[in-house]
Coordinates of C-alpha atoms (C1' of nucleotides) in Angstrom, one line a residue:
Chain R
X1 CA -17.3 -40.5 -32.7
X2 CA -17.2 -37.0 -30.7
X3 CA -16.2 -36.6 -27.6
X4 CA -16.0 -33.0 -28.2
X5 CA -19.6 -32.7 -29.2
X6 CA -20.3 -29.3 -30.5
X7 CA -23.7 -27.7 -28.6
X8 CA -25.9 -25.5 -29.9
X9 CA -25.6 -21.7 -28.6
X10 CA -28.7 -20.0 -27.7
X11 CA -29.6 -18.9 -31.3
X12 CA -28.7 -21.9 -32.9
X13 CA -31.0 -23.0 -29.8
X14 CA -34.1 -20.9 -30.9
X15 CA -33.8 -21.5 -34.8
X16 CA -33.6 -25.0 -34.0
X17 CA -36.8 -24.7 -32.0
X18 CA -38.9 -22.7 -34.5
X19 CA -37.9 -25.8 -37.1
X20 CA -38.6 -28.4 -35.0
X21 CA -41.7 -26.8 -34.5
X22 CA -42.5 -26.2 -37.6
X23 CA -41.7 -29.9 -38.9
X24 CA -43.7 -31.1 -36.1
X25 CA -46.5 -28.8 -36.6
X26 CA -47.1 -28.3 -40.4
X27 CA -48.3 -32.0 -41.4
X28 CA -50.9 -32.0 -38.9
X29 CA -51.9 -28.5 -39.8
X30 CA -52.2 -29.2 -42.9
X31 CA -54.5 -32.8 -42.3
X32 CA -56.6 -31.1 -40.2
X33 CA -57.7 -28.4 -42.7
X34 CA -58.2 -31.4 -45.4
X35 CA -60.3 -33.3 -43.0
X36 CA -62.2 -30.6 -41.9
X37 CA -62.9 -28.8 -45.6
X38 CA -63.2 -32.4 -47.7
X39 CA -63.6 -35.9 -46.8
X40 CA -60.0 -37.1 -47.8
X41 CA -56.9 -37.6 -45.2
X42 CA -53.6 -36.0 -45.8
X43 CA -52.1 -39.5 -47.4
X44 CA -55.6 -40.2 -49.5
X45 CA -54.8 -36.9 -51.1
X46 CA -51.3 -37.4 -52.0
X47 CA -52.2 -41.1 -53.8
X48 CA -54.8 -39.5 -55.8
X49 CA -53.1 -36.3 -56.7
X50 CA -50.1 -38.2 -57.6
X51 CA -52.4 -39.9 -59.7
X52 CA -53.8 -36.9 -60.9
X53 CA -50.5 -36.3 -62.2
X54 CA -50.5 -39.2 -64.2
X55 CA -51.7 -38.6 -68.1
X56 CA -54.8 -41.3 -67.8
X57 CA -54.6 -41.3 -63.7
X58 CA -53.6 -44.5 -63.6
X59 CA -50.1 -45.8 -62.3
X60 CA -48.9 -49.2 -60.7
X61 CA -48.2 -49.5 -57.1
X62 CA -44.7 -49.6 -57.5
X63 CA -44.6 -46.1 -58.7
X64 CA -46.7 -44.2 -56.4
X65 CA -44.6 -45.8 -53.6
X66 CA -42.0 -44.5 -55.5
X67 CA -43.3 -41.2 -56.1
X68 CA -44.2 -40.4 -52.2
X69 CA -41.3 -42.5 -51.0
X70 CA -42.8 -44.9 -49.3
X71 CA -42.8 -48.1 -48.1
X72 CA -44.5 -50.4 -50.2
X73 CA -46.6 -52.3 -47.3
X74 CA -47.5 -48.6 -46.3
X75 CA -49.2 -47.8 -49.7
X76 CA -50.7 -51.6 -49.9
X77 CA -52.4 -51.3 -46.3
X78 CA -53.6 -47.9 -47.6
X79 CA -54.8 -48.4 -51.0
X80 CA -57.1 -51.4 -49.1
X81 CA -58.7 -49.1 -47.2
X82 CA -59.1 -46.7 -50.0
X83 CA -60.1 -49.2 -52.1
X84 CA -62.7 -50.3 -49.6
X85 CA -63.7 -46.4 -50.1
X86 CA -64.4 -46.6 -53.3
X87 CA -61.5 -43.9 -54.1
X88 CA -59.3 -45.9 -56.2
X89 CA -59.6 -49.2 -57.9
X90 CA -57.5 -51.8 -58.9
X91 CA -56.7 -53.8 -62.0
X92 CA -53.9 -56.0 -62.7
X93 CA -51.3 -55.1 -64.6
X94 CA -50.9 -56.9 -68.7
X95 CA -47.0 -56.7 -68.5
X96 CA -46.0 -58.1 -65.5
X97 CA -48.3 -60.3 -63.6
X98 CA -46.8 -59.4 -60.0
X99 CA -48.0 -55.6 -60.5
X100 CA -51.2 -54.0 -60.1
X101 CA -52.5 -50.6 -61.9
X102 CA -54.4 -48.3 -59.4
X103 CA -56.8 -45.9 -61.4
X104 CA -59.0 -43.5 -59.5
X105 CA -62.6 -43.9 -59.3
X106 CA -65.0 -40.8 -60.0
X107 CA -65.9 -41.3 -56.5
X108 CA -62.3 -40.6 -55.9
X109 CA -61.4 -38.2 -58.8
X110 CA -64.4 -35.6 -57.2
X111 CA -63.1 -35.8 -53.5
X112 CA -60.0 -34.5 -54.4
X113 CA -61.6 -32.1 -57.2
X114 CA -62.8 -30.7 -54.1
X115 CA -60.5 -31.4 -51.9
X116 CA -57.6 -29.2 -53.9
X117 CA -58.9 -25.4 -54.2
X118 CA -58.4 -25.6 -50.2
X119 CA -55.6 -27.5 -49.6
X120 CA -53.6 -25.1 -52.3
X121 CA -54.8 -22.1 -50.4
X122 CA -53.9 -23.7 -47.4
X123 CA -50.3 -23.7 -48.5
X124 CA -50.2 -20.6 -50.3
X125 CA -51.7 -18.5 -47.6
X126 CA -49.4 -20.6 -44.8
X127 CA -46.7 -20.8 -46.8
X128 CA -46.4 -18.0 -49.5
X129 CA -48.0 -15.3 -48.6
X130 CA -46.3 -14.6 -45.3
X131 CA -42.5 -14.4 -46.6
X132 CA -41.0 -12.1 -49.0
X133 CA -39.4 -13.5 -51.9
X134 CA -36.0 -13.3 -49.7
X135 CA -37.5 -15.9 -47.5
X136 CA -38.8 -17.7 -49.9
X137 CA -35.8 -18.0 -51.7
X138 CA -33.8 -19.3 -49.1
X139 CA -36.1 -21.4 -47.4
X140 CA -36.1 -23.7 -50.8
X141 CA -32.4 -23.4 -50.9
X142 CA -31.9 -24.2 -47.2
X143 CA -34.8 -27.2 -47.1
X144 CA -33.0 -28.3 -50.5
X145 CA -29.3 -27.9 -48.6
X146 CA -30.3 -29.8 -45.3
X147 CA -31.7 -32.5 -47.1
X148 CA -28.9 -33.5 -49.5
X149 CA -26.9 -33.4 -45.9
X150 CA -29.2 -36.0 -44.7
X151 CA -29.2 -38.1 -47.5
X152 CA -25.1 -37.8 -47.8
X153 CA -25.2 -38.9 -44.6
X154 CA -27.3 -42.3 -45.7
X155 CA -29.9 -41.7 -43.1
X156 CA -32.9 -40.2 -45.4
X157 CA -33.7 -43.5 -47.1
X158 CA -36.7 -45.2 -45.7
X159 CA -35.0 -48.7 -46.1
X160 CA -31.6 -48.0 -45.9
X161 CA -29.9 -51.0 -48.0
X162 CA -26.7 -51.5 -45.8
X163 CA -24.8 -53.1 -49.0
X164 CA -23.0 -55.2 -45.7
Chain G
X1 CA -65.1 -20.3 -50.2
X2 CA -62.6 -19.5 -53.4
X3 CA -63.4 -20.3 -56.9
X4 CA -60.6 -18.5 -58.0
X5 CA -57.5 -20.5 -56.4
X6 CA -54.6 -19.1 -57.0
X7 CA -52.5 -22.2 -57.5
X8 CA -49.0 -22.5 -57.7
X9 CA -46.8 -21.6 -60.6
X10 CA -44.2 -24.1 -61.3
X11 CA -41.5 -21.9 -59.1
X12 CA -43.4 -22.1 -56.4
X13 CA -44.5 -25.8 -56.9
X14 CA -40.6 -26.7 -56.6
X15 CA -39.8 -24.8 -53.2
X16 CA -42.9 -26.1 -52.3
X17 CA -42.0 -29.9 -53.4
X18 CA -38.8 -28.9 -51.6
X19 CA -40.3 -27.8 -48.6
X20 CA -43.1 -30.7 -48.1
X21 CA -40.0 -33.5 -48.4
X22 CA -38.2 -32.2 -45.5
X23 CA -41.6 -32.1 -43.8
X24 CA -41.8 -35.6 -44.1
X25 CA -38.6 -36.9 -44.1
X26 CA -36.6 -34.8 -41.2
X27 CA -38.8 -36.6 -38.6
X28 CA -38.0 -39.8 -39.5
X29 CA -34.2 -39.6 -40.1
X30 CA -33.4 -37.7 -37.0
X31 CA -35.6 -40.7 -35.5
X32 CA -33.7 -43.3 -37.5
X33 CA -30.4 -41.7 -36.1
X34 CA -31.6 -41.9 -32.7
X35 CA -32.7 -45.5 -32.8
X36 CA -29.5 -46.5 -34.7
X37 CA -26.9 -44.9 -31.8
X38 CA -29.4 -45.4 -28.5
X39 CA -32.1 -46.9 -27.3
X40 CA -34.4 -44.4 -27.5
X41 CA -37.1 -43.3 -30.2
X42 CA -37.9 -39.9 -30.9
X43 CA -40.6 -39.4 -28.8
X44 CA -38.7 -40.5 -25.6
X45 CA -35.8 -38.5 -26.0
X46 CA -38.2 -35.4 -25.8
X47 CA -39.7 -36.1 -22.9
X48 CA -36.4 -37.1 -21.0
X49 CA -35.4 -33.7 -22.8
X50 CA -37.9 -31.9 -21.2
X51 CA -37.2 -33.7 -17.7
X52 CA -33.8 -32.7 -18.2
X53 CA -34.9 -29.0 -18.6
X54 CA -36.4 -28.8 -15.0
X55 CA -34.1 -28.6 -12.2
X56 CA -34.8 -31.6 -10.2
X57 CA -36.3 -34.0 -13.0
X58 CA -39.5 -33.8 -11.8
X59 CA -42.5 -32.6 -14.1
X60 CA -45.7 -33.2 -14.0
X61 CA -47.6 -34.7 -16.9
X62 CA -49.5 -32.2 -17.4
X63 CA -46.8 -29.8 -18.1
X64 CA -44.5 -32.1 -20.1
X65 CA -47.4 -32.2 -22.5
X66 CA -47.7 -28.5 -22.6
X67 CA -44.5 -28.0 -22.9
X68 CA -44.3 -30.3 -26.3
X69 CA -47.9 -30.0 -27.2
X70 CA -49.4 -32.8 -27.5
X71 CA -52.6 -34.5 -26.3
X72 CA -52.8 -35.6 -23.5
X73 CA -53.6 -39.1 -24.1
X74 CA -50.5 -39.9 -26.0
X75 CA -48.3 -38.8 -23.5
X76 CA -50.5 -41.1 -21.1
X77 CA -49.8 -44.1 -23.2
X78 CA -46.1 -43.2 -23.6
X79 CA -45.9 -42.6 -20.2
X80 CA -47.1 -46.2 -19.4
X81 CA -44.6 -47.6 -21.7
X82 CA -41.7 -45.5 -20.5
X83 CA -42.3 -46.7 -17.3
X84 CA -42.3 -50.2 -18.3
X85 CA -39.2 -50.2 -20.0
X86 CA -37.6 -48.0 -16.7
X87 CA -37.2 -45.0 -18.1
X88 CA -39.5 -42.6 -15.8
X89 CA -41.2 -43.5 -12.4
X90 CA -44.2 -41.2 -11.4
X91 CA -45.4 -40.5 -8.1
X92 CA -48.5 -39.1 -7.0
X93 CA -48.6 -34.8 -6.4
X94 CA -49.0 -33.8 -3.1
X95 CA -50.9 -30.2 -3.8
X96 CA -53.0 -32.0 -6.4
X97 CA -54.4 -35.6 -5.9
X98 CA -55.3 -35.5 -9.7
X99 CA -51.9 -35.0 -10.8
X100 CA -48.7 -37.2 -11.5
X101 CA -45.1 -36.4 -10.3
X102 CA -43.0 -37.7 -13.8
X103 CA -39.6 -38.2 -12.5
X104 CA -36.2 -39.4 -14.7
X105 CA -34.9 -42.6 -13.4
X106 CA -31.1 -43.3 -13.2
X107 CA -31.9 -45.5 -16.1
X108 CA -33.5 -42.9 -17.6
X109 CA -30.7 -40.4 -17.2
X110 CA -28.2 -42.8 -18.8
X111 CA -29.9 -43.2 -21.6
X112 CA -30.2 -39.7 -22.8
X113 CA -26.8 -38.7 -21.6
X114 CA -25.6 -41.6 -23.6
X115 CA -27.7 -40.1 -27.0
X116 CA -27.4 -36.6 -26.8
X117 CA -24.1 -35.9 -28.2
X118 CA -25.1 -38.1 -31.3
X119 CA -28.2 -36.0 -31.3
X120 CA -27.1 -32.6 -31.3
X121 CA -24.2 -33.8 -33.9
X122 CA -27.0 -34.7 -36.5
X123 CA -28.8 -31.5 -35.8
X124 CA -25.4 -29.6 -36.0
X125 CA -24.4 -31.3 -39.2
X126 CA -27.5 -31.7 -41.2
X127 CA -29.3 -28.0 -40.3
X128 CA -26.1 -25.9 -39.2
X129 CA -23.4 -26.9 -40.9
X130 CA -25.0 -26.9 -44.4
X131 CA -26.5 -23.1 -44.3
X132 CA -25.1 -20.3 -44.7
X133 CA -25.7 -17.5 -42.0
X134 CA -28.3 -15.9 -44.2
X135 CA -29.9 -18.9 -45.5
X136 CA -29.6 -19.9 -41.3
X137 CA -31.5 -16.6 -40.4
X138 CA -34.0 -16.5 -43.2
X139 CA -34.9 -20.1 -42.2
X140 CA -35.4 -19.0 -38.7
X141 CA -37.8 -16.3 -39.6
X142 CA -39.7 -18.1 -42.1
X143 CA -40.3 -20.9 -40.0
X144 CA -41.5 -18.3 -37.4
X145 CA -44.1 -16.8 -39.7
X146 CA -45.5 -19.5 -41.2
X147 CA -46.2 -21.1 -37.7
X148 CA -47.6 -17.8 -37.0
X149 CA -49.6 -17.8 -39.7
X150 CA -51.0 -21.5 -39.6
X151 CA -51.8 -20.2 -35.8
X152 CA -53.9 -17.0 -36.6
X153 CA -55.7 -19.5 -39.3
X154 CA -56.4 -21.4 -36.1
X155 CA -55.2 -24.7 -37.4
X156 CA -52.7 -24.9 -35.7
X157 CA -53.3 -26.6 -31.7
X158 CA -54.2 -30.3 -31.3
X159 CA -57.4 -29.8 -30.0
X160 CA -59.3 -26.8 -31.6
X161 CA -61.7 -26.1 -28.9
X162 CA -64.5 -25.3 -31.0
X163 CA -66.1 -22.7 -28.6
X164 CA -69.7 -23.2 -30.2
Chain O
dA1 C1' -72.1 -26.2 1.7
dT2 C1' -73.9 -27.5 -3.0
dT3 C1' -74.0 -27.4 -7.5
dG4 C1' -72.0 -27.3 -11.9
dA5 C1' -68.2 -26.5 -14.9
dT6 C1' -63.2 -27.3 -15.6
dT7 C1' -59.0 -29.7 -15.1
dT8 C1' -56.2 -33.9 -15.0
dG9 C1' -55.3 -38.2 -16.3
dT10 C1' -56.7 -43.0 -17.9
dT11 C1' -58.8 -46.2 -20.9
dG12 C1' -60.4 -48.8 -25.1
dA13 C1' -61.6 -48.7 -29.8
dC14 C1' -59.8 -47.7 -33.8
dA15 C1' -56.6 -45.7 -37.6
dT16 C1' -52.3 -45.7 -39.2
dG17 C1' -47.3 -47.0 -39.8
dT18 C1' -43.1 -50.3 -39.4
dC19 C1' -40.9 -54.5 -39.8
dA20 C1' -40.1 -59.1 -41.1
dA21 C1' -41.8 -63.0 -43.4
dT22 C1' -44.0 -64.8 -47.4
dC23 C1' -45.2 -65.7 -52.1
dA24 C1' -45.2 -65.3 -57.0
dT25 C1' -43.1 -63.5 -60.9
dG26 C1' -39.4 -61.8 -63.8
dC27 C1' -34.7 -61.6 -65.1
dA28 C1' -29.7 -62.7 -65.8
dC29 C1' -26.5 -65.7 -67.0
dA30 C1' -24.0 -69.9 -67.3
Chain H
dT1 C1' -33.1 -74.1 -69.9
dG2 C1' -32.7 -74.0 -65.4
dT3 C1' -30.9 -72.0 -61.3
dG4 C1' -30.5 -68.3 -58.3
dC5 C1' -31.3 -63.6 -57.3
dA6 C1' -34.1 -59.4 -57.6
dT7 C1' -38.7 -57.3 -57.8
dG8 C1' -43.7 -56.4 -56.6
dA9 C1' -47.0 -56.8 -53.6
dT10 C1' -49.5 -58.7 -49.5
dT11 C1' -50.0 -60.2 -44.8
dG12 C1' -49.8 -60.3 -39.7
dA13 C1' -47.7 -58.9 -35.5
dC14 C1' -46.7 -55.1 -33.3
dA15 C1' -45.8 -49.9 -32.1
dT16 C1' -47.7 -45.7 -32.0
dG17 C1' -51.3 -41.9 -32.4
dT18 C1' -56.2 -40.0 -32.3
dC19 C1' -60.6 -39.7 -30.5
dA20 C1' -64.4 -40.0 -27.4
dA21 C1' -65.9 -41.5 -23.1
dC22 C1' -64.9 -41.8 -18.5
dA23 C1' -63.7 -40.9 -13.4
dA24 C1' -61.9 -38.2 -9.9
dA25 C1' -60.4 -33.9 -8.0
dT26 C1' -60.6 -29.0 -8.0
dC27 C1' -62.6 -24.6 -8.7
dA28 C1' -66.1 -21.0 -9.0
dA29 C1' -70.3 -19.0 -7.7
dT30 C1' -74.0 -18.6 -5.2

DNA sequence: ATTGATTTGTTGACATGTCAATCATGCACA
DNA sequence: TGTGCATGATTGACATGTCAACAAATCAAT
């Protein structure tokens, strides 16, 4: 494809560092200050506030996979262990026999009730509160602009379909 | 600690939506890229990266996990299976019996000469290309602060060494 | 020198994620 | 209405990462 590969300079060098850094970095930041403050794991709290963001906090596995992007045996191995939690619960689904609804339990509904107050200030504090709106502005641009490249470029998908 | 979270408006939920996607989903392509156009995962290609960056080839463990901070029993187990496959050979350190030599083999050397080019293109066209020079530089510094300020909240190193 | 703490690295148990295979159901269309 | 394909979800094998326990070597302080 290139044998004239373009390299990176030495400031293309360092900003590439301080993102790679950052991608590398931030996730586990941010699980460690959930683990430590509540009792829920970064991806335990993303399945329950997604369905927190449902009206009756209940949606079908399809649609939480959906929602997160993710594989669909990656939320089935994980809603068995949460299940075995007690933080959600499962119930089939009337319309269609092959789905299941997952509804939270008040077991799980309070962990992230008090998992959330942190977890927000984590981000605003980390996140907000350090850049000026400038920043902001054109971090969301830039984070917005790098992934539409990705996905232009068919590599974001977790299961990229080759239609072969 | 805070019962008066100041959560997130709906502007900020967005660059924040925007934000947390590339988080997850950067990792993962630029490892899907990889696998696709070499042999090697992610994870290798750093550490034959940072073999690269020494002069002769030749870290040792201890350092290569310094240098990409992580814990020291991952690289260990990577190690092991970088070895198996014929990637790295490790010999023992003369001015420390504790220590390993880690050492590129020619196998090793092909490999990452072989995926570099493909490497540096996706960075090139998925990060540089895309941005502007202001969007380029504002990304830089905001990914510099927030690391900073994840660090100062001391969230931010693998193994918080609780100094109780 | 001796003792005790620190550093370096490995190991094994376990948590989590990926992939391919499987199964049942639903759907489209002749 | 049946036949074939698509969808929803689970499972098991395997890859990878974390954590705590361990062992050996080094260092520091007396």
């Amino acid at each position: 494809m290139s044998s004239d590969t373009r390299w990176l300079d030495k400031g293309e060098q360092e900003v590439w560092r301080a993102l790679r850094e950052l991608i590398w970095g931030f996730e586990s930041a941010m699980d460690r200050q959930l683990i430590r403050d509540s009792e829920l794991s970064g991806v335990e709290y993303s399945v329950l506030a997604a369905l927190s963001e449902a009206e009756d906090g209940v949606m079908r596995a399809r649609d939480i996979a959906q929602a997160l992007d993710w594989e669909r045996s990656r939320l089935s191995h994980l809603l068995k262990r949460m299940e075995a939690k007690g933080l959600v619960a499962r119930t089939e689904c009337e319309s269609d026999a092959r789905g299941f609804n997952i509804s939270m339990t008040a077991a799980g509904h309070k962990a992230i009730v008090r998992a959330a107050p942190g977890h927000v200030s984590f981000v605003r504090e980390n996140v907000f509160d350090p850049l000026t709106d400038d920043e902001r502005d054109a971090l969301h641009s830039a984070a917005t602009k790098i992934q539409a490249s990705i996905r232009a470029a068919g590599l974001w998908e977790n299961r990229g379909a080759p239609k072969s």
